[in-house]
């Protein structure tokens, strides 16, 4: 009897610890249809989760590579869609006007596709990074976990200050819509 009580108590506390470490899914829309992401974006005023992503030359890039600068994370499903392409173009135009700021455009696209896109579109002011072999989507809560988009990243913007703290985040409610560029830019300028 005593061993059953001890076992039940241990099982209960193990389940509670697991529940506290498990993130709750978030729901966004894709043309009005619900799509779940792994979790929510990291909270404002918290340190940005570290990451290692792959650049267009197949080199690893980490968040620490940009320490001491404002970092805008432009996160999206694929450069081969109209809205994603528009966000890269918009941030490419804005990036040249933002002192001490780098814009990282992050998707699951392979680095080869990102490089082709930048060359064909004249993109030179942003850094394209691929999440094709990392856990960025899970750490930032943006990887879609169901629908035909499963495995891709949802549309979001995160702004990190030079000390590494998140000062702005936007999970775009419907991934078929563009992010609030003005709010992201204002976070860097404030």
GROMACS .gro file of N, CA and C in nm, residues 5-163:
model
  477
    5UNK      N    1   0.133   0.432  -0.289
    5UNK     CA    2   0.116   0.574  -0.258
    5UNK      C    3   0.239   0.653  -0.302
    6UNK      N    4   0.358   0.601  -0.275
    6UNK     CA    5   0.481   0.667  -0.314
    6UNK      C    6   0.490   0.673  -0.467
    7UNK      N    7   0.461   0.561  -0.534
    7UNK     CA    8   0.464   0.558  -0.680
    7UNK      C    9   0.365   0.657  -0.739
    8UNK      N   10   0.243   0.661  -0.686
    8UNK     CA   11   0.141   0.755  -0.736
    8UNK      C   12   0.185   0.899  -0.716
    9UNK      N   13   0.246   0.928  -0.603
    9UNK     CA   14   0.293   1.064  -0.574
    9UNK      C   15   0.406   1.102  -0.670
   10UNK      N   16   0.500   1.011  -0.692
   10UNK     CA   17   0.609   1.039  -0.785
   10UNK      C   18   0.557   1.058  -0.927
   11UNK      N   19   0.462   0.976  -0.966
   11UNK     CA   20   0.403   0.988  -1.099
   11UNK      C   21   0.333   1.123  -1.115
   12UNK      N   22   0.260   1.166  -1.013
   12UNK     CA   23   0.190   1.294  -1.016
   12UNK      C   24   0.288   1.409  -1.033
   13UNK      N   25   0.395   1.410  -0.951
   13UNK     CA   26   0.491   1.521  -0.959
   13UNK      C   27   0.570   1.518  -1.089
   14UNK      N   28   0.597   1.400  -1.143
   14UNK     CA   29   0.664   1.391  -1.274
   14UNK      C   30   0.576   1.449  -1.383
   15UNK      N   31   0.447   1.417  -1.377
   15UNK     CA   32   0.353   1.471  -1.476
   15UNK      C   33   0.343   1.622  -1.464
   16UNK      N   34   0.343   1.675  -1.343
   16UNK     CA   35   0.337   1.820  -1.322
   16UNK      C   36   0.463   1.887  -1.378
   17UNK      N   37   0.578   1.829  -1.354
   17UNK     CA   38   0.703   1.887  -1.406
   17UNK      C   39   0.703   1.885  -1.558
   18UNK      N   40   0.656   1.776  -1.619
   18UNK     CA   41   0.649   1.768  -1.765
   18UNK      C   42   0.554   1.874  -1.819
   19UNK      N   43   0.440   1.892  -1.755
   19UNK     CA   44   0.341   1.990  -1.800
   19UNK      C   45   0.398   2.132  -1.794
   20UNK      N   46   0.478   2.161  -1.694
   20UNK     CA   47   0.536   2.294  -1.683
   20UNK      C   48   0.641   2.320  -1.790
   21UNK      N   49   0.706   2.215  -1.840
   21UNK     CA   50   0.810   2.231  -1.941
   21UNK      C   51   0.757   2.217  -2.082
   22UNK      N   52   0.631   2.186  -2.098
   22UNK     CA   53   0.572   2.169  -2.230
   22UNK      C   54   0.505   2.300  -2.270
   23UNK      N   55   0.534   2.345  -2.390
   23UNK     CA   56   0.474   2.469  -2.438
   23UNK      C   57   0.337   2.442  -2.496
   24UNK      N   58   0.248   2.537  -2.483
   24UNK     CA   59   0.114   2.525  -2.540
   24UNK      C   60   0.115   2.575  -2.684
   25UNK      N   61   0.051   2.502  -2.774
   25UNK     CA   62   0.045   2.549  -2.913
   25UNK      C   63  -0.027   2.683  -2.924
   26UNK      N   64   0.005   2.754  -3.030
   26UNK     CA   65  -0.059   2.880  -3.063
   26UNK      C   66  -0.135   2.858  -3.194
   27UNK      N   67  -0.236   2.936  -3.219
   27UNK     CA   68  -0.310   2.923  -3.344
   27UNK      C   69  -0.301   3.052  -3.422
   28UNK      N   70  -0.264   3.039  -3.549
   28UNK     CA   71  -0.266   3.149  -3.645
   28UNK      C   72  -0.360   3.108  -3.756
   29UNK      N   73  -0.379   3.195  -3.851
   29UNK     CA   74  -0.467   3.163  -3.964
   29UNK      C   75  -0.387   3.162  -4.094
   30UNK      N   76  -0.437   3.085  -4.189
   30UNK     CA   77  -0.385   3.087  -4.324
   30UNK      C   78  -0.507   3.102  -4.415
   31UNK      N   79  -0.524   3.224  -4.466
   31UNK     CA   80  -0.644   3.259  -4.544
   31UNK      C   81  -0.772   3.225  -4.468
   32UNK      N   82  -0.771   3.255  -4.340
   32UNK     CA   83  -0.888   3.235  -4.256
   32UNK      C   84  -0.900   3.098  -4.191
   33UNK      N   85  -0.818   3.002  -4.231
   33UNK     CA   86  -0.823   2.866  -4.174
   33UNK      C   87  -0.721   2.853  -4.061
   34UNK      N   88  -0.759   2.793  -3.948
   34UNK     CA   89  -0.665   2.779  -3.835
   34UNK      C   90  -0.547   2.688  -3.867
   35UNK      N   91  -0.430   2.731  -3.821
   35UNK     CA   92  -0.306   2.654  -3.831
   35UNK      C   93  -0.237   2.669  -3.696
   36UNK      N   94  -0.196   2.558  -3.638
   36UNK     CA   95  -0.128   2.565  -3.508
   36UNK      C   96   0.023   2.578  -3.527
   37UNK      N   97   0.084   2.661  -3.442
   37UNK     CA   98   0.229   2.669  -3.433
   37UNK      C   99   0.270   2.599  -3.305
   38UNK      N  100   0.398   2.567  -3.296
   38UNK     CA  101   0.450   2.494  -3.181
   38UNK      C  102   0.417   2.565  -3.050
   39UNK      N  103   0.429   2.696  -3.047
   39UNK     CA  104   0.407   2.770  -2.923
   39UNK      C  105   0.385   2.917  -2.955
   40UNK      N  106   0.407   3.000  -2.856
   40UNK     CA  107   0.398   3.146  -2.872
   40UNK      C  108   0.538   3.202  -2.890
   41UNK      N  109   0.546   3.323  -2.944
   41UNK     CA  110   0.675   3.391  -2.955
   41UNK      C  111   0.733   3.416  -2.816
   42UNK      N  112   0.865   3.428  -2.806
   42UNK     CA  113   0.927   3.462  -2.678
   42UNK      C  114   0.875   3.599  -2.629
   43UNK      N  115   0.870   3.616  -2.500
   43UNK     CA  116   0.811   3.736  -2.440
   43UNK      C  117   0.901   3.858  -2.452
   44UNK      N  118   0.836   3.973  -2.462
   44UNK     CA  119   0.906   4.101  -2.459
   44UNK      C  120   0.975   4.118  -2.324
   45UNK      N  121   1.089   4.185  -2.325
   45UNK     CA  122   1.172   4.212  -2.207
   45UNK      C  123   1.245   4.089  -2.155
   46UNK      N  124   1.245   3.982  -2.231
   46UNK     CA  125   1.320   3.860  -2.196
   46UNK      C  126   1.439   3.847  -2.293
   47UNK      N  127   1.542   3.776  -2.252
   47UNK     CA  128   1.654   3.753  -2.345
   47UNK      C  129   1.607   3.672  -2.467
   48UNK      N  130   1.655   3.709  -2.583
   48UNK     CA  131   1.620   3.636  -2.705
   48UNK      C  132   1.684   3.498  -2.701
   49UNK      N  133   1.608   3.393  -2.734
   49UNK     CA  134   1.668   3.260  -2.740
   49UNK      C  135   1.783   3.256  -2.842
   50UNK      N  136   1.889   3.189  -2.806
   50UNK     CA  137   2.005   3.174  -2.894
   50UNK      C  138   1.965   3.087  -3.014
   51UNK      N  139   2.034   3.104  -3.124
   51UNK     CA  140   2.009   3.020  -3.241
   51UNK      C  141   2.134   3.009  -3.326
   52UNK      N  142   2.135   2.905  -3.407
   52UNK     CA  143   2.236   2.886  -3.512
   52UNK      C  144   2.160   2.856  -3.639
   53UNK      N  145   2.176   2.940  -3.739
   53UNK     CA  146   2.108   2.925  -3.868
   53UNK      C  147   2.214   2.920  -3.978
   54UNK      N  148   2.172   2.885  -4.098
   54UNK     CA  149   2.265   2.870  -4.209
   54UNK      C  150   2.247   2.983  -4.309
   55UNK      N  151   2.358   3.050  -4.346
   55UNK     CA  152   2.350   3.160  -4.442
   55UNK      C  153   2.355   3.106  -4.585
   56UNK      N  154   2.349   3.195  -4.683
   56UNK     CA  155   2.342   3.154  -4.823
   56UNK      C  156   2.471   3.089  -4.874
   57UNK      N  157   2.578   3.100  -4.796
   57UNK     CA  158   2.705   3.035  -4.833
   57UNK      C  159   2.729   2.908  -4.751
   58UNK      N  160   2.622   2.859  -4.686
   58UNK     CA  161   2.626   2.736  -4.606
   58UNK      C  162   2.711   2.749  -4.479
   59UNK      N  163   2.729   2.871  -4.429
   59UNK     CA  164   2.800   2.894  -4.304
   59UNK      C  165   2.701   2.912  -4.191
   60UNK      N  166   2.740   2.868  -4.071
   60UNK     CA  167   2.657   2.888  -3.953
   60UNK      C  168   2.664   3.033  -3.909
   61UNK      N  169   2.550   3.087  -3.872
   61UNK     CA  170   2.539   3.222  -3.814
   61UNK      C  171   2.462   3.208  -3.684
   62UNK      N  172   2.511   3.273  -3.580
   62UNK     CA  173   2.444   3.268  -3.450
   62UNK      C  174   2.390   3.406  -3.414
   63UNK      N  175   2.303   3.409  -3.317
   63UNK     CA  176   2.254   3.538  -3.267
   63UNK      C  177   2.371   3.620  -3.215
   64UNK      N  178   2.468   3.555  -3.152
   64UNK     CA  179   2.585   3.627  -3.100
   64UNK      C  180   2.666   3.696  -3.210
   65UNK      N  181   2.652   3.650  -3.335
   65UNK     CA  182   2.722   3.715  -3.447
   65UNK      C  183   2.679   3.860  -3.464
   66UNK      N  184   2.563   3.895  -3.410
   66UNK     CA  185   2.506   4.030  -3.428
   66UNK      C  186   2.495   4.106  -3.297
   67UNK      N  187   2.564   4.059  -3.195
   67UNK     CA  188   2.560   4.123  -3.063
   67UNK      C  189   2.605   4.268  -3.073
   68UNK      N  190   2.538   4.355  -2.999
   68UNK     CA  191   2.572   4.497  -2.998
   68UNK      C  192   2.496   4.577  -3.103
   69UNK      N  193   2.409   4.511  -3.180
   69UNK     CA  194   2.327   4.578  -3.282
   69UNK      C  195   2.180   4.546  -3.256
   70UNK      N  196   2.094   4.630  -3.309
   70UNK     CA  197   1.952   4.593  -3.313
   70UNK      C  198   1.938   4.484  -3.418
   71UNK      N  199   1.857   4.385  -3.387
   71UNK     CA  200   1.836   4.274  -3.480
   71UNK      C  201   1.686   4.262  -3.504
   72UNK      N  202   1.647   4.271  -3.630
   72UNK     CA  203   1.507   4.248  -3.667
   72UNK      C  204   1.500   4.111  -3.731
   73UNK      N  205   1.422   4.021  -3.671
   73UNK     CA  206   1.400   3.889  -3.727
   73UNK      C  207   1.272   3.894  -3.810
   74UNK      N  208   1.285   3.883  -3.940
   74UNK     CA  209   1.171   3.878  -4.032
   74UNK      C  210   1.152   3.729  -4.063
   75UNK      N  211   1.054   3.667  -3.999
   75UNK     CA  212   1.032   3.522  -4.006
   75UNK      C  213   0.913   3.495  -4.097
   76UNK      N  214   0.925   3.396  -4.186
   76UNK     CA  215   0.818   3.370  -4.282
   76UNK      C  216   0.829   3.229  -4.339
   77UNK      N  217   0.723   3.180  -4.408
   77UNK     CA  218   0.725   3.044  -4.462
   77UNK      C  219   0.825   3.021  -4.575
   78UNK      N  220   0.823   3.103  -4.681
   78UNK     CA  221   0.909   3.078  -4.797
   78UNK      C  222   0.922   3.203  -4.885
   79UNK      N  223   1.043   3.228  -4.935
   79UNK     CA  224   1.063   3.343  -5.023
   79UNK      C  225   0.990   3.327  -5.155
   80UNK      N  226   0.944   3.207  -5.185
   80UNK     CA  227   0.876   3.181  -5.312
   80UNK      C  228   0.726   3.208  -5.307
   81UNK      N  229   0.682   3.286  -5.211
   81UNK     CA  230   0.541   3.329  -5.206
   81UNK      C  231   0.538   3.481  -5.211
   82UNK      N  232   0.428   3.535  -5.259
   82UNK     CA  233   0.417   3.680  -5.278
   82UNK      C  234   0.432   3.761  -5.152
   83UNK      N  235   0.366   3.723  -5.045
   83UNK     CA  236   0.370   3.801  -4.921
   83UNK      C  237   0.509   3.792  -4.857
   84UNK      N  238   0.569   3.675  -4.861
   84UNK     CA  239   0.704   3.658  -4.804
   84UNK      C  240   0.805   3.741  -4.882
   85UNK      N  241   0.796   3.735  -5.012
   85UNK     CA  242   0.883   3.814  -5.099
   85UNK      C  243   0.865   3.963  -5.070
   86UNK      N  244   0.740   4.006  -5.053
   86UNK     CA  245   0.712   4.147  -5.023
   86UNK      C  246   0.776   4.189  -4.892
   87UNK      N  247   0.773   4.102  -4.791
   87UNK     CA  248   0.832   4.139  -4.661
   87UNK      C  249   0.984   4.152  -4.673
   88UNK      N  250   1.047   4.064  -4.749
   88UNK     CA  251   1.192   4.075  -4.769
   88UNK      C  252   1.225   4.205  -4.842
   89UNK      N  253   1.150   4.236  -4.947
   89UNK     CA  254   1.173   4.361  -5.022
   89UNK      C  255   1.154   4.483  -4.932
   90UNK      N  256   1.047   4.482  -4.852
   90UNK     CA  257   1.019   4.597  -4.765
   90UNK      C  258   1.133   4.618  -4.664
   91UNK      N  259   1.172   4.510  -4.596
   91UNK     CA  260   1.281   4.524  -4.499
   91UNK      C  261   1.414   4.554  -4.567
   92UNK      N  262   1.435   4.507  -4.687
   92UNK     CA  263   1.557   4.539  -4.762
   92UNK      C  264   1.566   4.691  -4.786
   93UNK      N  265   1.453   4.753  -4.819
   93UNK     CA  266   1.450   4.899  -4.840
   93UNK      C  267   1.472   4.974  -4.709
   94UNK      N  268   1.412   4.928  -4.601
   94UNK     CA  269   1.422   4.996  -4.471
   94UNK      C  270   1.558   4.979  -4.406
   95UNK      N  271   1.622   4.864  -4.427
   95UNK     CA  272   1.745   4.831  -4.354
   95UNK      C  273   1.856   4.934  -4.373
   96UNK      N  274   1.867   4.990  -4.492
   96UNK     CA  275   1.970   5.089  -4.519
   96UNK      C  276   1.953   5.218  -4.441
   97UNK      N  277   1.833   5.243  -4.391
   97UNK     CA  278   1.803   5.366  -4.317
   97UNK      C  279   1.810   5.348  -4.166
   98UNK      N  280   1.844   5.231  -4.119
   98UNK     CA  281   1.843   5.203  -3.975
   98UNK      C  282   1.985   5.185  -3.924
   99UNK      N  283   2.037   5.284  -3.851
   99UNK     CA  284   2.175   5.271  -3.800
   99UNK      C  285   2.186   5.158  -3.697
  100UNK      N  286   2.300   5.094  -3.695
  100UNK     CA  287   2.331   4.989  -3.598
  100UNK      C  288   2.224   4.879  -3.595
  101UNK      N  289   2.171   4.845  -3.712
  101UNK     CA  290   2.062   4.747  -3.720
  101UNK      C  291   2.090   4.649  -3.833
  102UNK      N  292   2.058   4.523  -3.809
  102UNK     CA  293   2.064   4.420  -3.911
  102UNK      C  294   1.928   4.352  -3.919
  103UNK      N  295   1.884   4.322  -4.041
  103UNK     CA  296   1.758   4.250  -4.061
  103UNK      C  297   1.794   4.110  -4.106
  104UNK      N  298   1.746   4.011  -4.030
  104UNK     CA  299   1.767   3.871  -4.063
  104UNK      C  300   1.635   3.815  -4.116
  105UNK      N  301   1.636   3.769  -4.240
  105UNK     CA  302   1.517   3.711  -4.302
  105UNK      C  303   1.529   3.560  -4.290
  106UNK      N  304   1.437   3.499  -4.214
  106UNK     CA  305   1.451   3.359  -4.175
  106UNK      C  306   1.333   3.277  -4.226
  107UNK      N  307   1.367   3.167  -4.295
  107UNK     CA  308   1.266   3.073  -4.343
  107UNK      C  309   1.329   2.934  -4.346
  108UNK      N  310   1.248   2.835  -4.383
  108UNK     CA  311   1.298   2.698  -4.399
  108UNK      C  312   1.353   2.675  -4.540
  109UNK      N  313   1.347   2.778  -4.626
  109UNK     CA  314   1.402   2.764  -4.761
  109UNK      C  315   1.548   2.721  -4.753
  110UNK      N  316   1.591   2.641  -4.849
  110UNK     CA  317   1.732   2.605  -4.854
  110UNK      C  318   1.816   2.728  -4.887
  111UNK      N  319   1.939   2.735  -4.836
  111UNK     CA  320   2.026   2.849  -4.865
  111UNK      C  321   2.043   2.874  -5.015
  112UNK      N  322   2.041   2.769  -5.096
  112UNK     CA  323   2.056   2.786  -5.241
  112UNK      C  324   1.939   2.867  -5.298
  113UNK      N  325   1.818   2.837  -5.253
  113UNK     CA  326   1.700   2.911  -5.299
  113UNK      C  327   1.705   3.056  -5.251
  114UNK      N  328   1.748   3.076  -5.127
  114UNK     CA  329   1.759   3.212  -5.074
  114UNK      C  330   1.860   3.293  -5.154
  115UNK      N  331   1.973   3.231  -5.187
  115UNK     CA  332   2.077   3.301  -5.264
  115UNK      C  333   2.026   3.335  -5.404
  116UNK      N  334   1.958   3.242  -5.467
  116UNK     CA  335   1.901   3.265  -5.600
  116UNK      C  336   1.801   3.381  -5.595
  117UNK      N  337   1.715   3.380  -5.494
  117UNK     CA  338   1.615   3.485  -5.478
  117UNK      C  339   1.681   3.621  -5.463
  118UNK      N  340   1.781   3.632  -5.377
  118UNK     CA  341   1.849   3.760  -5.354
  118UNK      C  342   1.916   3.811  -5.482
  119UNK      N  343   1.980   3.721  -5.556
  119UNK     CA  344   2.044   3.760  -5.681
  119UNK      C  345   1.944   3.807  -5.784
  120UNK      N  346   1.835   3.735  -5.798
  120UNK     CA  347   1.733   3.769  -5.898
  120UNK      C  348   1.657   3.896  -5.862
  121UNK      N  349   1.642   3.922  -5.732
  121UNK     CA  350   1.560   4.035  -5.686
  121UNK      C  351   1.643   4.156  -5.643
  122UNK      N  352   1.774   4.148  -5.646
  122UNK     CA  353   1.858   4.261  -5.607
  122UNK      C  354   1.855   4.289  -5.457
  123UNK      N  355   1.841   4.188  -5.376
  123UNK     CA  356   1.835   4.202  -5.231
  123UNK      C  357   1.977   4.205  -5.176
  124UNK      N  358   2.015   4.317  -5.113
  124UNK     CA  359   2.152   4.333  -5.064
  124UNK      C  360   2.164   4.385  -4.922
  125UNK      N  361   2.054   4.435  -4.865
  125UNK     CA  362   2.061   4.501  -4.734
  125UNK      C  363   2.013   4.415  -4.618
  126UNK      N  364   1.971   4.292  -4.644
  126UNK     CA  365   1.927   4.202  -4.539
  126UNK      C  366   2.012   4.076  -4.545
  127UNK      N  367   2.009   3.999  -4.438
  127UNK     CA  368   2.081   3.872  -4.431
  127UNK      C  369   1.978   3.760  -4.438
  128UNK      N  370   1.992   3.673  -4.537
  128UNK     CA  371   1.901   3.559  -4.550
  128UNK      C  372   1.959   3.442  -4.471
  129UNK      N  373   1.875   3.381  -4.387
  129UNK     CA  374   1.918   3.267  -4.306
  129UNK      C  375   1.815   3.155  -4.315
  130UNK      N  376   1.866   3.033  -4.318
  130UNK     CA  377   1.779   2.916  -4.330
  130UNK      C  378   1.773   2.837  -4.200
  131UNK      N  379   1.653   2.794  -4.167
  131UNK     CA  380   1.627   2.710  -4.050
  131UNK      C  381   1.613   2.564  -4.092
  132UNK      N  382   1.673   2.526  -4.205
  132UNK     CA  383   1.651   2.391  -4.256
  132UNK      C  384   1.718   2.282  -4.172
  133UNK      N  385   1.814   2.319  -4.087
  133UNK     CA  386   1.879   2.217  -4.004
  133UNK      C  387   1.898   2.262  -3.859
  134UNK      N  388   1.803   2.340  -3.810
  134UNK     CA  389   1.813   2.385  -3.671
  134UNK      C  390   1.678   2.374  -3.600
  135UNK      N  391   1.678   2.415  -3.476
  135UNK     CA  392   1.554   2.412  -3.397
  135UNK      C  393   1.500   2.553  -3.370
  136UNK      N  394   1.537   2.648  -3.454
  136UNK     CA  395   1.491   2.786  -3.440
  136UNK      C  396   1.339   2.793  -3.431
  137UNK      N  397   1.270   2.728  -3.523
  137UNK     CA  398   1.123   2.733  -3.527
  137UNK      C  399   1.059   2.687  -3.398
  138UNK      N  400   1.119   2.589  -3.333
  138UNK     CA  401   1.067   2.541  -3.205
  138UNK      C  402   1.103   2.639  -3.093
  139UNK      N  403   1.228   2.686  -3.091
  139UNK     CA  404   1.271   2.777  -2.985
  139UNK      C  405   1.196   2.909  -2.987
  140UNK      N  406   1.158   2.954  -3.106
  140UNK     CA  407   1.083   3.079  -3.117
  140UNK      C  408   0.932   3.056  -3.127
  141UNK      N  409   0.890   2.931  -3.125
  141UNK     CA  410   0.747   2.898  -3.124
  141UNK      C  411   0.676   2.914  -3.256
  142UNK      N  412   0.747   2.934  -3.366
  142UNK     CA  413   0.684   2.969  -3.493
  142UNK      C  414   0.670   2.855  -3.593
  143UNK      N  415   0.724   2.737  -3.562
  143UNK     CA  416   0.709   2.627  -3.658
  143UNK      C  417   0.565   2.578  -3.658
  144UNK      N  418   0.508   2.568  -3.778
  144UNK     CA  419   0.370   2.521  -3.790
  144UNK      C  420   0.367   2.369  -3.775
  145UNK      N  421   0.273   2.320  -3.695
  145UNK     CA  422   0.270   2.178  -3.660
  145UNK      C  423   0.153   2.102  -3.723
  146UNK      N  424   0.072   2.169  -3.803
  146UNK     CA  425  -0.033   2.099  -3.875
  146UNK      C  426  -0.065   2.173  -4.004
  147UNK      N  427  -0.157   2.123  -4.080
  147UNK     CA  428  -0.200   2.175  -4.209
  147UNK      C  429  -0.098   2.141  -4.318
  148UNK      N  430  -0.126   2.185  -4.438
  148UNK     CA  431  -0.033   2.161  -4.549
  148UNK      C  432   0.098   2.238  -4.529
  149UNK      N  433   0.100   2.334  -4.437
  149UNK     CA  434   0.220   2.414  -4.408
  149UNK      C  435   0.306   2.354  -4.297
  150UNK      N  436   0.270   2.236  -4.249
  150UNK     CA  437   0.342   2.171  -4.140
  150UNK      C  438   0.492   2.167  -4.170
  151UNK      N  439   0.571   2.211  -4.070
  151UNK     CA  440   0.716   2.212  -4.083
  151UNK      C  441   0.774   2.345  -4.126
  152UNK      N  442   0.690   2.432  -4.186
  152UNK     CA  443   0.737   2.565  -4.224
  152UNK      C  444   0.718   2.662  -4.108
  153UNK      N  445   0.775   2.781  -4.120
  153UNK     CA  446   0.765   2.882  -4.015
  153UNK      C  447   0.646   2.973  -4.045
  154UNK      N  448   0.579   3.016  -3.939
  154UNK     CA  449   0.471   3.113  -3.955
  154UNK      C  450   0.531   3.252  -3.976
  155UNK      N  451   0.446   3.349  -4.007
  155UNK     CA  452   0.494   3.486  -4.030
  155UNK      C  453   0.498   3.560  -3.896
  156UNK      N  454   0.617   3.610  -3.863
  156UNK     CA  455   0.635   3.682  -3.737
  156UNK      C  456   0.752   3.780  -3.752
  157UNK      N  457   0.754   3.878  -3.663
  157UNK     CA  458   0.866   3.972  -3.655
  157UNK      C  459   0.905   3.984  -3.508
  158UNK      N  460   1.034   3.975  -3.483
  158UNK     CA  461   1.088   3.992  -3.348
  158UNK      C  462   1.201   4.094  -3.358
  159UNK      N  463   1.202   4.192  -3.267
  159UNK     CA  464   1.309   4.291  -3.263
  159UNK      C  465   1.385   4.272  -3.132
  160UNK      N  466   1.517   4.263  -3.146
  160UNK     CA  467   1.607   4.240  -3.033
  160UNK      C  468   1.698   4.362  -3.020
  161UNK      N  469   1.713   4.413  -2.897
  161UNK     CA  470   1.799   4.531  -2.878
  161UNK      C  471   1.946   4.489  -2.869
  162UNK      N  472   2.038   4.586  -2.868
  162UNK     CA  473   2.181   4.552  -2.867
  162UNK      C  474   2.227   4.468  -2.747
  163UNK      N  475   2.150   4.469  -2.638
  163UNK     CA  476   2.187   4.387  -2.522
  163UNK      C  477   2.135   4.244  -2.533
   0.00000   0.00000   0.00000
